[in-house]
PDB file of C-alpha atoms in Angstrom:
ATOM      1  CA  MET A  87      11.544 -10.721  13.994  1.00 55.00           C
ATOM      2  CA  VAL A  88      11.766 -12.675  17.155  1.00 63.00           C
ATOM      3  CA  GLY A  89      11.742  -9.435  19.238  1.00 66.00           C
ATOM      4  CA  PHE A  90       8.966  -7.740  16.961  1.00 67.00           C
ATOM      5  CA  ALA A  91       6.856 -10.428  18.785  1.00 68.00           C
ATOM      6  CA  LEU A  92       8.096  -9.749  22.628  1.00 68.00           C
ATOM      7  CA  GLY A  93       7.471  -6.264  21.576  1.00 67.00           C
ATOM      8  CA  SER A  94       3.995  -6.889  20.636  1.00 73.00           C
ATOM      9  CA  ALA A  95       3.895  -8.635  23.586  1.00 74.00           C
ATOM     10  CA  VAL A  96       5.143  -6.318  25.932  1.00 73.00           C
ATOM     11  CA  ALA A  97       3.349  -3.407  24.839  1.00 73.00           C
ATOM     12  CA  ALA A  98       0.026  -5.339  25.283  1.00 74.00           C
ATOM     13  CA  ALA A  99       0.432  -5.858  28.397  1.00 75.00           C
ATOM     14  CA  LEU A 100       1.405  -2.337  28.997  1.00 72.00           C
ATOM     15  CA  VAL A 101      -2.205  -1.784  27.324  1.00 71.00           C
ATOM     16  CA  VAL A 102      -3.601  -3.686  29.861  1.00 73.00           C
ATOM     17  CA  LEU A 103      -1.677  -2.352  32.659  1.00 72.00           C
ATOM     18  CA  PHE A 104      -2.733   1.386  31.271  1.00 71.00           C
ATOM     19  CA  ALA A 105      -6.311   0.238  30.503  1.00 68.00           C
ATOM     20  CA  LYS A 106      -6.697  -0.498  34.023  1.00 71.00           C
ATOM     21  CA  MET A 107      -4.904   2.066  36.148  1.00 65.00           C
ATOM     22  CA  THR A 108      -7.402   4.525  33.621  1.00 64.00           C
ATOM     23  CA  ARG A 109     -10.317   2.459  33.637  1.00 66.00           C
ATOM     24  CA  GLY A 110     -10.611   3.387  29.905  1.00 64.00           C
ATOM     25  CA  ARG A 111     -12.546   0.492  27.949  1.00 65.00           C
ATOM     26  CA  ALA A 112     -12.897   2.496  24.769  1.00 67.00           C
ATOM     27  CA  PHE A 113      -9.206   3.300  24.271  1.00 70.00           C
ATOM     28  CA  ALA A 114      -7.977  -0.246  25.425  1.00 69.00           C
ATOM     29  CA  GLY A 115     -10.252  -1.486  23.033  1.00 72.00           C
ATOM     30  CA  VAL A 116      -8.908   0.543  19.991  1.00 73.00           C
ATOM     31  CA  ILE A 117      -5.299  -0.668  21.189  1.00 73.00           C
ATOM     32  CA  LEU A 118      -6.144  -4.043  21.242  1.00 74.00           C
ATOM     33  CA  THR A 119      -7.936  -3.953  17.994  1.00 74.00           C
ATOM     34  CA  ILE A 120      -4.487  -2.440  16.936  1.00 73.00           C
ATOM     35  CA  GLN A 121      -2.633  -5.009  18.701  1.00 76.00           C
ATOM     36  CA  VAL A 122      -4.627  -7.907  17.794  1.00 75.00           C
ATOM     37  CA  VAL A 123      -4.156  -6.664  13.541  1.00 70.00           C
ATOM     38  CA  SER A 124      -0.248  -6.914  13.845  1.00 73.00           C
ATOM     39  CA  SER A 125      -0.010  -9.696  15.334  1.00 71.00           C
ATOM     40  CA  ALA A 126      -1.612 -11.411  12.899  1.00 68.00           C
ATOM     41  CA  GLY A 127       0.520 -10.131  10.732  1.00 71.00           C
ATOM     42  CA  VAL A 128       3.138 -11.737  12.977  1.00 67.00           C
ATOM     43  CA  PHE A 129       1.062 -15.445  12.747  1.00 65.00           C
ATOM     44  CA  ALA A 130       0.797 -15.086   8.954  1.00 68.00           C
ATOM     45  CA  ARG A 131       4.347 -14.972   9.034  1.00 69.00           C
ATOM     46  CA  LEU A 132       4.920 -17.471  11.473  1.00 66.00           C
ATOM     47  CA  PRO A 133       5.771 -20.552   8.271  1.00 71.00           C
ATOM     48  CA  GLU A 134       8.735 -18.247   7.906  1.00 71.00           C
ATOM     49  CA  LEU A 135       9.895 -17.112  11.338  1.00 63.00           C
ATOM     50  CA  TRP A 136       9.124 -20.863  12.610  1.00 66.00           C
ATOM     51  CA  PRO A 137      13.182 -21.904  11.462  1.00 72.00           C
ATOM     52  CA  ALA A 138      14.004 -18.772  13.310  1.00 67.00           C
ATOM     53  CA  LEU A 139      12.308 -19.537  16.324  1.00 63.00           C
ATOM     54  CA  VAL A 140      13.115 -23.326  16.803  1.00 71.00           C
ATOM     55  CA  HIS A 141      17.106 -22.738  16.412  1.00 64.00           C
ATOM     56  CA  LEU A 142      16.709 -19.816  19.885  1.00 58.00           C
TER      57      LEU A 142
END
């Protein structure tokens, strides 16, 4: 679960870099929306994930 959150953060950083290189604002907006929605799923499950995060 923690790996998925880290993967999302890395993916978001790559999307930002790609958007800066291509200057594709609309494309970046769509990808960013997808990232926010998937991240919201992670935050919704945070109460379940918190014990795992504390033990890292």
